[in-house]
Amino acid sequence: MKDQRWWLIGASEGLGRALATAMAAEGARLILSARGEERLRALAGDLDARALPLDVSDPAAVATAAEAAGPVDGLIYLAGAYWPMKAKEWDSARIETMLDVNLNGAVRVLGHVLPGMITRNQGRVVLTGSLAGFRGLPGSLGYGQSKAALMNLGQSLQADLRGTGVRVQLVNPGFIRTRLTDRNDFSMPFLMDPDEAAAHMLRAIRSGRPATSFPTVFSWLFRAGRLLPTPLWNRLFARS
């Protein structure tokens, strides 16, 4: 990554912040975006990176930021919104926010960045999914669906761009200790600190694999779970 230009969106907190720190140590030239301008600028100053404040839910702001960023070697989409929510607690505004930030925000950014990569026949796109995207889970309204759609988007891009110089990767983490997961009131198996998760993510990016899910053992449950009959899956997770 040395001297490569990478644009990280969702870089001011949690996994994004830890990943930016790790990539700066590798010598990457970083453009960092997030809504939290104060913390973003402080981080950019610490890492000798460029701060580009951005609200991905604002199409005009995305267009302006993409023009300001210019051509990049790589894009990592980490922006995320999350509230734990069950059907009996339905909140349309929050569900729409999760879908807009987690999925539509990525679509808006890709609409400005991907065409240039295709024209240059060169570039890397990394989309941050989630183990919660593999199959419907209790209490994951809005979030699980946004991540499932984002993962499907990445898979479609991989198929369409096969044989080109543009590589698309999916990285699907499990539970990471952040201000968002602090909202959970349930046990989170294999809970990782952001630095540990960033190390996993950096290895995944370096590997070039189309998709990486971690922690490995925990991810087996979700990947295998797609084969379970729906009543059994629901009984297991409703109980847990």
Coordinates of C-alpha atoms in Angstrom, one line a residue:
M1 CA 0.0 0.0 0.0
K2 CA 3.0 2.3 0.2
D3 CA 2.3 5.5 -1.7
Q4 CA -1.1 4.3 -2.9
R5 CA -4.0 6.7 -2.6
W6 CA -6.9 5.2 -0.6
W7 CA -10.2 6.8 0.3
L8 CA -11.7 5.5 3.5
I9 CA -15.3 6.5 4.1
G10 CA -16.4 6.1 7.7
A11 CA -12.9 6.6 9.2
S12 CA -13.5 8.7 12.3
E13 CA -14.6 5.9 14.7
G14 CA -14.2 2.3 15.5
L15 CA -13.0 0.0 12.7
G16 CA -12.5 2.8 10.2
R17 CA -10.3 4.7 12.6
A18 CA -8.2 1.6 13.5
L19 CA -7.9 0.7 9.8
A20 CA -6.8 4.2 8.8
T21 CA -4.1 4.1 11.5
A22 CA -2.9 0.7 10.3
M23 CA -2.8 1.7 6.6
A24 CA -1.0 4.9 7.4
A25 CA 1.7 2.8 9.1
E26 CA 2.0 0.9 5.8
G27 CA 2.7 4.1 4.0
A28 CA -0.6 4.6 2.2
R29 CA -1.6 8.1 1.3
L30 CA -5.1 8.4 2.9
I31 CA -8.2 10.5 2.3
L32 CA -10.4 10.2 5.3
S33 CA -14.2 10.9 5.3
A34 CA -16.8 10.8 8.0
R35 CA -19.6 13.0 9.4
G36 CA -17.8 13.7 12.6
E37 CA -15.7 16.5 11.4
E38 CA -13.8 17.4 14.6
R39 CA -12.6 13.8 15.3
L40 CA -11.9 13.3 11.6
R41 CA -9.7 16.3 11.3
A42 CA -7.8 15.3 14.5
L43 CA -7.2 11.8 13.2
A44 CA -6.1 13.1 9.8
G45 CA -3.6 15.5 11.5
D46 CA -2.2 12.6 13.5
L47 CA -1.8 10.4 10.4
D48 CA -0.7 13.1 7.9
A49 CA -3.8 12.3 5.9
R50 CA -6.3 14.5 4.1
A51 CA -9.6 15.1 5.9
L52 CA -12.7 15.2 3.6
P53 CA -15.9 15.5 5.8
L54 CA -18.8 13.8 4.2
D55 CA -22.4 12.8 4.9
V56 CA -23.1 9.9 2.6
S57 CA -26.8 10.4 2.8
D58 CA -26.5 13.7 0.9
P59 CA -26.1 13.1 -2.9
A60 CA -24.7 16.6 -3.6
A61 CA -22.1 16.3 -0.8
V62 CA -21.0 12.9 -2.2
A63 CA -20.6 14.4 -5.7
T64 CA -18.6 17.3 -4.3
A65 CA -16.4 15.0 -2.1
A66 CA -15.7 12.6 -5.0
E67 CA -14.6 15.5 -7.2
A68 CA -12.3 16.8 -4.4
A69 CA -10.9 13.3 -3.8
G70 CA -10.0 12.8 -7.4
P71 CA -8.7 9.5 -8.8
V72 CA -7.8 7.0 -6.1
D73 CA -6.1 3.6 -6.1
G74 CA -8.6 2.2 -3.6
L75 CA -11.9 2.9 -1.9
I76 CA -13.0 1.3 1.4
Y77 CA -16.6 1.8 2.4
L78 CA -17.0 1.5 6.2
A79 CA -19.8 4.0 6.9
G80 CA -22.5 2.5 9.0
A81 CA -25.6 3.2 11.0
Y82 CA -27.0 0.8 13.5
W83 CA -29.7 0.4 16.1
P84 CA -30.7 -3.0 17.5
M85 CA -34.4 -3.4 16.6
K86 CA -37.1 -6.1 16.7
A87 CA -40.4 -6.1 14.9
K88 CA -42.3 -5.0 18.0
E89 CA -40.1 -2.0 18.2
W90 CA -40.5 -1.0 14.6
D91 CA -39.1 2.5 13.8
S92 CA -39.3 3.3 10.1
A93 CA -37.1 6.4 10.4
R94 CA -34.2 4.4 11.9
I95 CA -34.6 1.5 9.4
E96 CA -34.5 4.0 6.5
T97 CA -31.4 5.6 8.0
M98 CA -29.6 2.2 8.2
L99 CA -30.6 1.4 4.6
D100 CA -29.6 4.8 3.4
V101 CA -26.2 5.0 5.1
N102 CA -25.1 1.3 4.9
L103 CA -26.3 0.6 1.3
N104 CA -27.4 3.7 -0.6
G105 CA -24.4 5.7 0.6
A106 CA -22.1 3.1 -0.9
V107 CA -24.1 3.2 -4.2
R108 CA -23.8 7.0 -4.3
V109 CA -20.0 6.9 -3.7
L110 CA -19.5 4.1 -6.2
G111 CA -21.5 6.0 -8.8
H112 CA -18.7 8.7 -8.8
V113 CA -15.6 6.5 -8.2
L114 CA -16.2 3.3 -10.1
P115 CA -16.6 4.7 -13.6
G116 CA -13.1 6.3 -13.4
M117 CA -11.6 3.0 -12.2
I118 CA -13.3 1.2 -15.1
T119 CA -12.0 3.7 -17.6
R120 CA -8.4 3.4 -16.2
N121 CA -8.8 -0.4 -15.9
Q122 CA -7.3 -0.1 -12.4
G123 CA -8.6 0.2 -8.9
R124 CA -9.6 -1.6 -5.7
V125 CA -13.0 -1.4 -4.0
V126 CA -13.5 -2.9 -0.5
L127 CA -17.1 -3.1 0.9
T128 CA -17.6 -3.8 4.6
G129 CA -20.5 -6.2 5.0
S130 CA -21.3 -8.1 8.2
L131 CA -21.9 -11.7 9.4
A132 CA -25.4 -10.3 10.1
G133 CA -25.9 -10.1 6.3
F134 CA -25.8 -13.9 5.7
R135 CA -29.2 -14.6 7.0
G136 CA -32.1 -12.9 8.9
L137 CA -31.5 -12.5 12.6
P138 CA -33.8 -11.5 15.4
G139 CA -33.3 -7.8 16.4
S140 CA -31.5 -6.9 13.2
L141 CA -34.3 -5.0 11.3
G142 CA -32.7 -2.5 8.9
Y143 CA -29.1 -3.4 9.6
G144 CA -29.1 -7.0 8.5
Q145 CA -31.0 -6.2 5.3
S146 CA -28.7 -3.3 4.5
K147 CA -25.6 -5.5 4.9
A148 CA -27.2 -8.4 2.9
A149 CA -27.9 -6.1 0.0
L150 CA -24.4 -4.5 0.2
M151 CA -22.8 -8.0 0.1
N152 CA -25.0 -8.9 -2.9
L153 CA -24.0 -5.6 -4.6
G154 CA -20.3 -6.5 -4.2
Q155 CA -20.9 -10.0 -5.6
S156 CA -22.6 -8.5 -8.7
L157 CA -19.7 -6.1 -9.2
Q158 CA -17.2 -9.0 -8.9
A159 CA -19.1 -10.9 -11.7
D160 CA -19.4 -7.8 -14.0
L161 CA -15.7 -6.8 -13.5
R162 CA -14.2 -10.2 -13.8
G163 CA -11.1 -10.1 -16.1
T164 CA -10.7 -6.3 -15.7
G165 CA -8.1 -4.4 -13.7
V166 CA -10.8 -3.4 -11.1
R167 CA -10.9 -5.7 -8.1
V168 CA -13.9 -5.7 -5.7
Q169 CA -13.6 -7.3 -2.3
L170 CA -16.1 -8.0 0.5
V171 CA -15.1 -8.1 4.1
N172 CA -17.7 -9.4 6.6
P173 CA -16.8 -8.8 10.3
G174 CA -18.5 -10.2 13.3
F175 CA -19.0 -8.2 16.5
I176 CA -16.6 -5.2 17.0
R177 CA -16.5 -3.2 20.2
T178 CA -17.6 0.3 19.1
R179 CA -20.0 3.0 20.1
L180 CA -22.6 1.3 17.9
T181 CA -22.4 -2.2 19.4
D182 CA -22.4 -0.6 22.9
R183 CA -26.2 -0.3 22.1
N184 CA -26.6 -4.1 22.3
D185 CA -28.0 -5.6 25.5
F186 CA -27.1 -9.2 24.5
S187 CA -24.0 -11.3 24.7
M188 CA -21.7 -10.8 21.7
P189 CA -19.6 -13.9 21.0
F190 CA -16.0 -13.4 19.8
L191 CA -16.2 -9.7 20.4
M192 CA -13.2 -7.9 18.9
D193 CA -11.5 -4.7 19.6
P194 CA -11.2 -2.3 16.6
D195 CA -7.4 -2.8 16.3
E196 CA -7.8 -6.6 16.1
A197 CA -10.6 -6.3 13.5
A198 CA -8.5 -3.8 11.5
A199 CA -5.6 -6.3 11.4
H200 CA -8.0 -9.0 10.1
M201 CA -9.3 -6.5 7.5
L202 CA -5.9 -5.5 6.4
R203 CA -4.9 -9.1 5.8
A204 CA -8.1 -9.6 3.9
I205 CA -7.3 -6.7 1.6
R206 CA -3.8 -7.8 1.0
S207 CA -4.9 -11.4 0.2
G208 CA -7.0 -10.2 -2.8
R209 CA -9.7 -12.7 -1.9
P210 CA -13.1 -11.8 -3.2
A211 CA -14.7 -12.3 0.2
T212 CA -13.4 -12.7 3.7
S213 CA -15.5 -13.3 6.9
F214 CA -14.1 -13.2 10.4
P215 CA -13.7 -14.3 13.1
T216 CA -13.3 -17.5 11.2
V217 CA -14.9 -20.0 13.6
F218 CA -17.8 -17.7 14.3
S219 CA -18.3 -17.1 10.6
W220 CA -18.8 -20.8 10.0
L221 CA -22.0 -20.7 11.9
F222 CA -23.5 -18.0 9.7
R223 CA -22.3 -19.5 6.4
A224 CA -23.5 -23.0 7.3
G225 CA -26.7 -21.5 8.7
R226 CA -27.9 -20.6 5.2
L227 CA -28.4 -24.4 4.7
L228 CA -30.6 -24.8 7.8
P229 CA -34.4 -25.0 7.5
T230 CA -35.9 -21.7 8.4
P231 CA -37.9 -23.0 11.5
L232 CA -34.7 -24.5 12.9
W233 CA -32.7 -21.4 12.3
N234 CA -35.3 -19.2 13.9
R235 CA -35.7 -21.5 17.0
L236 CA -31.9 -21.5 17.5
F237 CA -31.4 -17.7 17.3
A238 CA -34.7 -16.7 18.9
R239 CA -33.6 -18.8 21.9
S240 CA -30.0 -17.3 22.0

